[in-house]
Short mmCIF file of C-alpha atoms in Angstrom, two decimals:
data_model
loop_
_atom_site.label_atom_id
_atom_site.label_comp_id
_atom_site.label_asym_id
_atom_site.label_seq_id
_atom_site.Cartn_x
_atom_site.Cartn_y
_atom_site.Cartn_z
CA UNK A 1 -8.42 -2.12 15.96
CA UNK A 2 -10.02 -1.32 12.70
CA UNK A 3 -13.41 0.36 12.36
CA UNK A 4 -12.01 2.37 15.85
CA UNK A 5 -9.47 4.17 13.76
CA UNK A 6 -12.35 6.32 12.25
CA UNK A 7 -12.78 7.84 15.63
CA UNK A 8 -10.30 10.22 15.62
CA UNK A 9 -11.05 11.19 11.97
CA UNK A 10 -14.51 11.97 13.20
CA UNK A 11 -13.25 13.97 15.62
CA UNK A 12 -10.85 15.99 13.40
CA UNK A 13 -13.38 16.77 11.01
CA UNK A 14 -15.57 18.05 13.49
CA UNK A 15 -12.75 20.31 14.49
CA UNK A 16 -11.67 21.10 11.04
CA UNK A 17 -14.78 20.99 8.80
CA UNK A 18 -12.37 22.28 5.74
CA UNK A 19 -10.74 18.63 5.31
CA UNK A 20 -13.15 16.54 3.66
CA UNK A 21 -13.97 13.06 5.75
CA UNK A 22 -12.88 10.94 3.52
CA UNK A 23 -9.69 12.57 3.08
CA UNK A 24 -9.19 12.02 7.43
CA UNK A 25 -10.63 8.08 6.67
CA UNK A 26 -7.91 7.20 4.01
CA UNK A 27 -5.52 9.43 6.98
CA UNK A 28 -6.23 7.64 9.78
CA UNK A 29 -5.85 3.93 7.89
CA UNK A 30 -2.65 5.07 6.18
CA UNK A 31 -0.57 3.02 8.04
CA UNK A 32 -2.38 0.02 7.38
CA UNK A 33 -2.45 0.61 3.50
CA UNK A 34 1.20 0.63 3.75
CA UNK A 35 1.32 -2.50 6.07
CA UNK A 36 -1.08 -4.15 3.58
CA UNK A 37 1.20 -3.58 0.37
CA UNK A 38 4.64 -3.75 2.33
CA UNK A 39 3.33 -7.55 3.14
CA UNK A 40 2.28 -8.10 -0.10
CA UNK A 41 5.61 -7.11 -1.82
CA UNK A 42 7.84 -8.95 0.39
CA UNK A 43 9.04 -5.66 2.59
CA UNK A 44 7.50 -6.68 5.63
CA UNK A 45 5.70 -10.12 6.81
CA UNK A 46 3.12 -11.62 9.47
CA UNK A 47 1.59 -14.78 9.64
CA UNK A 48 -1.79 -16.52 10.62
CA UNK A 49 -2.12 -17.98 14.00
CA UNK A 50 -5.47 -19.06 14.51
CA UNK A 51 -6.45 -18.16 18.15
CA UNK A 52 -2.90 -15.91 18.48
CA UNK A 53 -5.19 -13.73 20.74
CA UNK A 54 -9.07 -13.84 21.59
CA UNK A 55 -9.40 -10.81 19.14
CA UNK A 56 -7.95 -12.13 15.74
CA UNK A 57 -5.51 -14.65 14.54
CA UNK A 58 -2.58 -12.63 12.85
CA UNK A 59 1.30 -12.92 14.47
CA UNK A 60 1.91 -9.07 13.18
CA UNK A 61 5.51 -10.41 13.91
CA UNK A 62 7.66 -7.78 11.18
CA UNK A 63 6.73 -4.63 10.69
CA UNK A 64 8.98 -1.86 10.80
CA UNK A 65 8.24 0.24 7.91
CA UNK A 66 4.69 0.82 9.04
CA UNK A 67 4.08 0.50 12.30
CA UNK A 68 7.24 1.51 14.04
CA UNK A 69 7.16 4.56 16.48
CA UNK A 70 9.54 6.37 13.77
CA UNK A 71 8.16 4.98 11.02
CA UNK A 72 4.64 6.30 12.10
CA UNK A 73 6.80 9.81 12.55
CA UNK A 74 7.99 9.41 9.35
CA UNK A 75 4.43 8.59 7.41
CA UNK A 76 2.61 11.91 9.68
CA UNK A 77 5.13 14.13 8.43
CA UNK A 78 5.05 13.15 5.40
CA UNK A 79 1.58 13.20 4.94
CA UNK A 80 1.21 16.96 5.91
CA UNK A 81 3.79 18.02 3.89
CA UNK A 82 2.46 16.72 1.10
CA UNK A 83 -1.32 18.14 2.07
CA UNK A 84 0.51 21.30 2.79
CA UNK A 85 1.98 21.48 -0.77
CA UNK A 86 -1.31 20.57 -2.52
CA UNK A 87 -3.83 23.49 -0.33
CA UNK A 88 -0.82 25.88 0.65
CA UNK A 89 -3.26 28.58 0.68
CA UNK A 90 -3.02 30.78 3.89
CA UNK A 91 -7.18 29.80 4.39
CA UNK A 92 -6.01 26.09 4.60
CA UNK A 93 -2.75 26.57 7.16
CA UNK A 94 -3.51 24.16 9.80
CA UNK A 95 -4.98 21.21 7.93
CA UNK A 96 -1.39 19.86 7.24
CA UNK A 97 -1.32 19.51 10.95
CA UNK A 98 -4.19 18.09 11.31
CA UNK A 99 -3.66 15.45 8.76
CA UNK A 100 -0.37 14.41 10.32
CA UNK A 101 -2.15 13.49 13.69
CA UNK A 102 -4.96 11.82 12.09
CA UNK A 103 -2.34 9.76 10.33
CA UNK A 104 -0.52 9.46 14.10
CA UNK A 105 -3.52 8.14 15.59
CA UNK A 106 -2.91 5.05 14.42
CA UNK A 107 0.07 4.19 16.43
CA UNK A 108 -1.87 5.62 19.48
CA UNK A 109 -4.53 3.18 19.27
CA UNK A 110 -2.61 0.03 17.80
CA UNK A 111 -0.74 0.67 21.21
CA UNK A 112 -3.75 -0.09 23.22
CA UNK A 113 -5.06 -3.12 21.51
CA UNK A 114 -1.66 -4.89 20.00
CA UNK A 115 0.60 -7.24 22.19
CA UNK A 116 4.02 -6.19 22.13
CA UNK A 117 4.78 -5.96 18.34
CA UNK A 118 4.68 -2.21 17.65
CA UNK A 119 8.52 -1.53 17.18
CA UNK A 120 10.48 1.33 18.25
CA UNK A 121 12.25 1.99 15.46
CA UNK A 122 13.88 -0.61 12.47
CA UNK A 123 13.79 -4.49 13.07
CA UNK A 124 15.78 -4.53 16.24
CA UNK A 125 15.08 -3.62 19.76
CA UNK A 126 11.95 -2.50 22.07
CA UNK A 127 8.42 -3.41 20.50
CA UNK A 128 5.72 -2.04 21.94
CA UNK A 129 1.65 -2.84 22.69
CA UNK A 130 -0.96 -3.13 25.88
CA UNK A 131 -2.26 -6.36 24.20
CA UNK A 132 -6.14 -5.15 24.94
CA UNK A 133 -6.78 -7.86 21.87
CA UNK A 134 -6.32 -10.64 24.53
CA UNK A 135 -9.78 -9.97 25.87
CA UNK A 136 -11.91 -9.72 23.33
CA UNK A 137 -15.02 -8.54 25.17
CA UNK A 138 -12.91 -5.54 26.77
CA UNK A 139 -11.28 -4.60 23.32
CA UNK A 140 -14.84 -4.76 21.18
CA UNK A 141 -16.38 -2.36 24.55
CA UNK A 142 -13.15 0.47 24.39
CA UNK A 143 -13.43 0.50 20.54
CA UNK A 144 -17.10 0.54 20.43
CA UNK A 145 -17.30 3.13 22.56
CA UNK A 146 -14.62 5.05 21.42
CA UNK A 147 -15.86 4.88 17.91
CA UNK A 148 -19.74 6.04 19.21
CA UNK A 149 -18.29 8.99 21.34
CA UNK A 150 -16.21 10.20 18.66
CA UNK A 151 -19.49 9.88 16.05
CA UNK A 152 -22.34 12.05 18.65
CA UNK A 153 -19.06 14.44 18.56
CA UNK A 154 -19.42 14.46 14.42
CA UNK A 155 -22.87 14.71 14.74
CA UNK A 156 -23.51 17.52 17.05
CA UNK A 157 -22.53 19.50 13.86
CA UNK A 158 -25.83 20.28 11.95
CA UNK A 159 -24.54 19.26 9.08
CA UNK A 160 -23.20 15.46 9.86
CA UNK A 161 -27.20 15.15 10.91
CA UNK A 162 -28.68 13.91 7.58
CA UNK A 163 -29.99 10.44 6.90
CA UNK A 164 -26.72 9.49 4.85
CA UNK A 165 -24.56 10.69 8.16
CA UNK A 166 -26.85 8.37 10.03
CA UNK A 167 -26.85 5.10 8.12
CA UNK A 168 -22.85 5.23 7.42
CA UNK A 169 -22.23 5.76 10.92
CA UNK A 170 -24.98 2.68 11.73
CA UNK A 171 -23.26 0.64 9.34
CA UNK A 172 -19.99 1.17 10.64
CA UNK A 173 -21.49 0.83 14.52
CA UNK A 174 -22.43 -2.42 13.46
CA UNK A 175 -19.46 -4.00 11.20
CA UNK A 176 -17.44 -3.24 14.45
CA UNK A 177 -19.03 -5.52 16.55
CA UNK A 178 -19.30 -8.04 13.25
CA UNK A 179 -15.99 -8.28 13.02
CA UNK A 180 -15.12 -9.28 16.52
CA UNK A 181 -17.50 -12.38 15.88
CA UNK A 182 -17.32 -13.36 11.95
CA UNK A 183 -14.65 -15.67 10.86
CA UNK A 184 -11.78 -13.84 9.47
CA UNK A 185 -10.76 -14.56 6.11
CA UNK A 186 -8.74 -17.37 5.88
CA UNK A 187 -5.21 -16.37 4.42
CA UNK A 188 -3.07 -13.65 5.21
CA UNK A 189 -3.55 -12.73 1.46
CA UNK A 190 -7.27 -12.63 1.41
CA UNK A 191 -7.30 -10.48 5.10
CA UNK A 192 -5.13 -7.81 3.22
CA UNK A 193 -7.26 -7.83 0.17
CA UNK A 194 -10.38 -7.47 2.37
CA UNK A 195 -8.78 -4.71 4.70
CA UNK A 196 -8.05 -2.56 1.99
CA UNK A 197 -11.34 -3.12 0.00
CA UNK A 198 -13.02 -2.06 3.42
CA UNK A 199 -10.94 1.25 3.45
CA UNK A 200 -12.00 1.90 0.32
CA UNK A 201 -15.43 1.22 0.96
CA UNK A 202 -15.36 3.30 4.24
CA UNK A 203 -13.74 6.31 1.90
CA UNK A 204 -16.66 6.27 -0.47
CA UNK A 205 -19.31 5.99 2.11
CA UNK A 206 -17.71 8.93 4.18
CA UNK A 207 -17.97 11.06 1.05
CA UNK A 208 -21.15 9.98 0.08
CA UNK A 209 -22.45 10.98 3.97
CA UNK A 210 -20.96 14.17 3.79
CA UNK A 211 -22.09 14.87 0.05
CA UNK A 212 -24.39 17.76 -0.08
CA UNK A 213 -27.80 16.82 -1.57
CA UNK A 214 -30.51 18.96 -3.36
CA UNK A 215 -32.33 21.16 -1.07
CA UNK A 216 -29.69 21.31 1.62
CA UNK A 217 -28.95 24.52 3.47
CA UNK A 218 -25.43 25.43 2.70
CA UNK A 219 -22.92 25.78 6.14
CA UNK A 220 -22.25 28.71 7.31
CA UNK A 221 -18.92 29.60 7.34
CA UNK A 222 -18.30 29.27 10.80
CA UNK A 223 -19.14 25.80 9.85
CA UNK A 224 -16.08 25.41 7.48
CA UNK A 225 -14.01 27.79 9.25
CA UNK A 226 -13.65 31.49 8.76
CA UNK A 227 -12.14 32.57 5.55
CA UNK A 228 -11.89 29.23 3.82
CA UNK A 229 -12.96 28.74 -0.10
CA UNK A 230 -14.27 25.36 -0.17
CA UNK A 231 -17.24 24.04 -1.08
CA UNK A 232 -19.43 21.92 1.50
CA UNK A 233 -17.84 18.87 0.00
CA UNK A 234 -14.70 20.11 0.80
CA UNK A 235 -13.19 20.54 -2.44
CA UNK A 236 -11.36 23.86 -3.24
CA UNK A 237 -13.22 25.75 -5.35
CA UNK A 238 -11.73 26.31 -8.49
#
């Protein structure tokens, strides 16, 4: 699952206006930022298979540091702390929370779509997964439409309606389906290197969709939740 892991984040946000988007993107792909350098560095390894499943060719064989059912705990927790200790204003109590389940989603979904190579915990014992990725007509329809419930959610908010909301959320619509179909990279190197460049990508364009522009009506503050101080890019105000 890739562009699916945004659903959630859409979700939060629509819950939690406060929390800039971007901030729940870069949240929500955590855990495969750390599974991206972890591989890179030697901590943690997989291997291209080509045809390993009808969804995508990588043996996610060794992984315990970022995908493991405590590791996940681990990474949530830490997360919100860490939010927590940079907005510990009594306005912002909650987001820490939120940011540690938008980092837990990830483990959630993976579950559905992976085989059996989510572990439990360390390099030893149960691994876990559905293995939805064998059928890849069945895994593109849950995370398409998981991904387009989660965005009319965003976008019952007034403010997600703008033309920018609309064309990120198109874009992203479509590189879903794209990636189902396009030839994946062709190393296990050049994969990573594109994964994270996309979740960089998908940061910007998240905060350039929920940028304010000139003319537009502030929110209202039931919008960003009673009480808060931040501006409607979601920055603290100084």
């Amino acid at each position: 699952m890739f562009i699916g892991h945004y659903a959630p984040a859409l979700v939060l946000h629509r819950a939690r206006p406060s929390i800039p988007l971007w901030v729940l993107f870069v949240a929500t792909q955590a855990v495969d930022v750390l599974w991206g350098v972890f591989v890179l560095t030697g901590i943690e390894h997989a291997r291209v298979v080509p045809g390993f499943t009808e969804s995508n060719s990588l043996d996610l064989y060794d992984m315990p540091y970022s995908h493991g059912v405590v590791a996940t705990v681990f990474w949530s927790v830490a997360v919100a702390v860490l939010w927590r200790a940079f907005r510990p204003q009594p306005q912002h109590r909650g987001e820490a929370l939120i940011l540690g389940l938008a980092v837990a989603s990830h483990f959630l979904l993976d579950l559905v779509v992976h085989i059996p190579d989510l572990p439990v915990a360390g390099t030893l014992g149960a691994k876990w997964g559905f293995g939805l990725w064998r059928h890849r007509e069945l895994a593109l329809l849950v995370e398409g439409s998981m991904f387009m419930v989660a965005a009319l959610v965003w976008r019952r908010a007034p403010e997600n309606r703008g033309s920018r909301a609309t064309l990120v959320v198109a874009a992203m619509a479509a590189f879903l389906v794209a990636s189902y179909y396009l030839p994946a990279p062709a190393t296990l190197v050049a994969m990573i290197v594109t994964g994270l460049t996309t979740y960089v990508v998908c940061a910007l364009a998240a905060r350039w969709a929920t940028a304010r522009t000139p003319g537009m009506i502030a929110p209202s503050p039931s919008m960003l939740g009673a009480g808060t101080d931040t501006r409607p890019d979601g920055c603290p105000d100084a």
